[in-house]
mmCIF file of C-alpha atoms in Angstrom:
data_model
loop_
_atom_site.group_PDB
_atom_site.id
_atom_site.type_symbol
_atom_site.label_atom_id
_atom_site.label_comp_id
_atom_site.label_asym_id
_atom_site.label_seq_id
_atom_site.Cartn_x
_atom_site.Cartn_y
_atom_site.Cartn_z
ATOM 1 C CA MET A 12 43.431 11.641 68.646
ATOM 2 C CA LYS A 13 44.182 11.868 64.994
ATOM 3 C CA PHE A 14 43.481 9.223 62.470
ATOM 4 C CA PRO A 15 45.767 9.835 59.516
ATOM 5 C CA PHE A 16 44.294 6.947 57.569
ATOM 6 C CA LEU A 17 40.744 8.294 57.922
ATOM 7 C CA SER A 18 41.608 11.862 57.016
ATOM 8 C CA ARG A 19 43.574 10.684 53.946
ATOM 9 C CA TRP A 20 40.650 8.483 52.890
ATOM 10 C CA MET A 21 38.185 11.394 53.255
ATOM 11 C CA THR A 22 40.249 13.677 51.050
ATOM 12 C CA GLU A 23 41.122 11.097 48.372
ATOM 13 C CA ASP A 24 39.078 11.432 45.140
ATOM 14 C CA THR A 25 40.601 8.833 42.791
ATOM 15 C CA GLY A 26 37.593 6.480 43.048
ATOM 16 C CA ALA A 27 35.006 9.202 42.313
ATOM 17 C CA VAL A 28 35.320 8.752 38.552
ATOM 18 C CA THR A 29 34.318 5.105 38.842
ATOM 19 C CA VAL A 30 31.204 6.039 40.791
ATOM 20 C CA ASP A 31 30.307 8.702 38.221
ATOM 21 C CA TRP A 32 30.654 6.280 35.315
ATOM 22 C CA THR A 33 28.628 3.602 37.111
ATOM 23 C CA VAL A 34 25.733 6.015 37.667
ATOM 24 C CA LEU A 35 25.967 7.283 34.078
ATOM 25 C CA ALA A 36 26.000 3.721 32.656
ATOM 26 C CA ALA A 37 22.955 2.784 34.750
ATOM 27 C CA ALA A 38 21.092 5.859 33.444
ATOM 28 C CA VAL A 39 21.906 4.964 29.805
ATOM 29 C CA VAL A 40 20.739 1.378 30.295
ATOM 30 C CA GLY A 41 17.521 2.621 31.940
ATOM 31 C CA LEU A 42 16.811 5.022 29.062
ATOM 32 C CA GLY A 43 17.477 2.238 26.562
ATOM 33 C CA LEU A 44 15.005 -0.079 28.266
ATOM 34 C CA ALA A 45 12.373 2.670 28.471
ATOM 35 C CA SER A 46 12.839 3.494 24.757
ATOM 36 C CA ALA A 47 12.567 -0.158 23.772
ATOM 37 C CA ALA A 48 9.332 -0.507 25.732
ATOM 38 C CA ALA A 49 7.837 2.584 24.061
ATOM 39 C CA ILE A 50 8.846 1.450 20.579
ATOM 40 C CA ARG A 51 7.589 -2.078 21.164
ATOM 41 C CA SER A 52 4.004 -1.020 21.874
ATOM 42 C CA GLY A 53 4.006 1.375 18.914
ATOM 43 C CA SER A 54 5.475 -1.179 16.527
ATOM 44 C CA ASN A 55 2.921 -3.785 17.615
ATOM 45 C CA ALA A 56 0.095 -1.360 16.786
ATOM 46 C CA LEU A 57 1.707 -0.477 13.444
ATOM 47 C CA GLY A 58 2.124 -4.171 12.636
ATOM 48 C CA ALA A 59 -1.569 -4.771 13.316
ATOM 49 C CA GLU A 60 -2.513 -1.878 10.993
ATOM 50 C CA ILE A 61 -0.258 -3.173 8.222
ATOM 51 C CA ASN A 62 -1.698 -6.660 8.603
ATOM 52 C CA ALA A 63 -5.260 -5.320 8.353
ATOM 53 C CA SER A 64 -4.358 -3.364 5.203
ATOM 54 C CA LEU A 65 -2.692 -6.321 3.549
ATOM 55 C CA VAL A 66 -5.562 -8.680 4.326
ATOM 56 C CA GLY A 67 -7.984 -6.366 2.508
ATOM 57 C CA ALA A 68 -5.635 -5.548 -0.394
ATOM 58 C CA SER A 69 -6.373 -6.392 -4.010
ATOM 59 C CA VAL A 70 -3.822 -7.570 -6.521
ATOM 60 C CA VAL A 71 -3.602 -6.506 -10.132
ATOM 61 C CA MET A 72 -2.605 -9.463 -12.261
ATOM 62 C CA LEU A 73 -0.341 -8.270 -15.037
ATOM 63 C CA GLY A 74 0.916 -9.952 -18.175
ATOM 64 C CA GLY A 75 -0.229 -13.149 -19.780
ATOM 65 C CA GLY A 76 -3.811 -13.297 -20.920
ATOM 66 C CA GLY A 77 -6.621 -10.850 -21.271
ATOM 67 C CA ALA A 78 -8.945 -9.085 -18.927
ATOM 68 C CA THR A 79 -10.584 -12.344 -17.816
ATOM 69 C CA GLU A 80 -7.499 -13.261 -15.713
ATOM 70 C CA ARG A 81 -7.556 -9.961 -13.835
ATOM 71 C CA GLN A 82 -8.741 -9.595 -10.252
ATOM 72 C CA ARG A 83 -11.073 -6.686 -9.596
ATOM 73 C CA LEU A 84 -9.711 -3.633 -7.812
ATOM 74 C CA ALA A 85 -12.867 -1.999 -6.449
ATOM 75 C CA ALA A 86 -16.027 -3.479 -7.989
ATOM 76 C CA THR A 87 -17.983 -5.965 -5.891
ATOM 77 C CA ASP A 88 -19.456 -9.159 -7.333
ATOM 78 C CA GLU A 89 -22.869 -7.466 -7.495
ATOM 79 C CA ILE A 90 -21.535 -4.449 -9.403
ATOM 80 C CA TRP A 91 -19.599 -6.682 -11.789
ATOM 81 C CA ALA A 92 -22.654 -8.846 -12.474
ATOM 82 C CA ALA A 93 -24.798 -5.753 -13.141
ATOM 83 C CA TRP A 94 -22.184 -4.390 -15.554
ATOM 84 C CA MET A 95 -21.935 -7.681 -17.423
ATOM 85 C CA GLU A 96 -25.722 -7.911 -17.693
ATOM 86 C CA GLU A 97 -25.943 -4.372 -19.067
ATOM 87 C CA LEU A 98 -23.022 -4.832 -21.472
ATOM 88 C CA ALA A 99 -24.635 -7.953 -22.920
ATOM 89 C CA GLY A 100 -27.397 -5.728 -24.317
ATOM 90 C CA TYR A 101 -25.077 -3.633 -26.502
ATOM 91 C CA ASP A 102 -23.992 -4.461 -30.060
ATOM 92 C CA GLU A 103 -20.336 -4.637 -31.122
ATOM 93 C CA ASN A 104 -20.144 -1.028 -32.365
ATOM 94 C CA GLN A 105 -21.636 0.302 -29.142
ATOM 95 C CA LEU A 106 -19.217 -1.768 -27.069
ATOM 96 C CA GLN A 107 -16.281 -0.421 -29.086
ATOM 97 C CA GLN A 108 -17.440 3.170 -28.442
ATOM 98 C CA ILE A 109 -18.049 2.499 -24.737
ATOM 99 C CA TYR A 110 -14.579 0.961 -24.421
ATOM 100 C CA THR A 111 -13.000 3.966 -26.148
ATOM 101 C CA ASN A 112 -14.783 6.378 -23.780
ATOM 102 C CA TRP A 113 -13.982 4.456 -20.593
ATOM 103 C CA SER A 114 -10.354 3.723 -21.489
ATOM 104 C CA GLY A 115 -9.944 7.455 -22.263
ATOM 105 C CA MET A 116 -11.384 8.330 -18.865
ATOM 106 C CA ALA A 117 -9.043 5.827 -17.177
ATOM 107 C CA THR A 118 -6.069 7.301 -19.058
ATOM 108 C CA GLN A 119 -6.996 10.807 -17.861
ATOM 109 C CA GLN A 120 -7.339 9.633 -14.261
ATOM 110 C CA LEU A 121 -3.985 7.843 -14.453
ATOM 111 C CA ASP A 122 -2.352 10.951 -15.975
ATOM 112 C CA MET A 123 -3.701 13.050 -13.090
ATOM 113 C CA GLY A 124 -2.575 10.471 -10.499
ATOM 114 C CA ASP A 125 -6.162 10.006 -9.296
ATOM 115 C CA THR A 126 -5.697 6.702 -7.463
ATOM 116 C CA ALA A 127 -8.940 7.189 -5.524
ATOM 117 C CA SER A 128 -11.350 6.782 -8.438
ATOM 118 C CA VAL A 129 -9.241 5.097 -11.114
ATOM 119 C CA ALA A 130 -9.609 1.615 -9.559
ATOM 120 C CA MET A 131 -13.355 1.506 -10.240
ATOM 121 C CA THR A 132 -12.815 2.919 -13.736
ATOM 122 C CA LEU A 133 -10.207 0.241 -14.475
ATOM 123 C CA ASP A 134 -12.679 -2.415 -13.324
ATOM 124 C CA ALA A 135 -15.270 -1.002 -15.737
ATOM 125 C CA VAL A 136 -12.727 -1.016 -18.597
ATOM 126 C CA SER A 137 -11.896 -4.613 -17.739
ATOM 127 C CA ALA A 138 -15.603 -5.574 -17.775
ATOM 128 C CA ILE A 139 -16.078 -3.969 -21.194
ATOM 129 C CA ALA A 140 -12.934 -5.669 -22.520
ATOM 130 C CA THR A 141 -14.152 -8.998 -21.149
ATOM 131 C CA GLU A 142 -17.475 -8.628 -22.987
ATOM 132 C CA ILE A 143 -15.735 -7.601 -26.224
ATOM 133 C CA GLU A 144 -13.294 -10.528 -26.036
ATOM 134 C CA SER A 145 -16.038 -13.012 -25.107
ATOM 135 C CA ARG A 146 -17.681 -12.191 -28.445
ATOM 136 C CA GLY A 147 -14.447 -12.938 -30.300
ATOM 137 C CA ASN A 148 -13.703 -9.292 -31.059
ATOM 138 C CA THR A 149 -10.704 -7.114 -30.212
ATOM 139 C CA ILE A 150 -10.572 -3.810 -28.423
ATOM 140 C CA PRO A 151 -10.610 -0.700 -30.631
ATOM 141 C CA THR A 152 -7.385 0.137 -32.437
ATOM 142 C CA GLY A 153 -5.492 3.033 -30.917
ATOM 143 C CA THR A 154 -6.835 2.519 -27.411
ATOM 144 C CA PRO A 155 -4.787 1.056 -24.567
ATOM 145 C CA SER A 156 -5.612 -2.477 -23.517
ATOM 146 C CA SER A 157 -7.000 -3.200 -20.084
ATOM 147 C CA ALA A 158 -3.674 -4.874 -19.192
ATOM 148 C CA GLU A 159 -1.719 -1.757 -20.239
ATOM 149 C CA LEU A 160 -3.912 0.447 -18.064
ATOM 150 C CA ASP A 161 -3.531 -1.979 -15.155
ATOM 151 C CA GLY A 162 0.238 -1.843 -15.636
ATOM 152 C CA ARG A 163 0.220 1.937 -15.357
ATOM 153 C CA TYR A 164 -1.935 1.697 -12.244
ATOM 154 C CA ALA A 165 0.400 -0.871 -10.677
ATOM 155 C CA THR A 166 3.336 1.541 -11.009
ATOM 156 C CA MET A 167 1.317 4.257 -9.205
ATOM 157 C CA ILE A 168 0.438 2.274 -6.091
#
């Protein structure tokens, strides 16, 4: 007994393309879901790291007034207080010389791109400028102001 319908159906291949595309589409969707899951866990970890960095970040306040409006970059309250106590013991000429030396050191560090140590140096320059300005004096002529140095630093970071 022959079944012409069955033998024709067994040899027909017009529907095979649909099956191939269905399997291929399912594989693409599966790979997409697996990729999204892998990226999601990595991006969550990266987001947590960025958040931790931003919470501990300092801000350089540029423009406007003098060094007294500036937030410190690296110096703690204790270091700042010790600096201010020491600077109070110097006369105006000594302060001018100290400012010239420290602003020169900050300029060199900025020129070299030394972001690691320049933050503390800029804080020291700011402390010296604060003491000079609190006495009604100006920073030495020909030296960059604390705000100018901070501006250069802000373009580096």
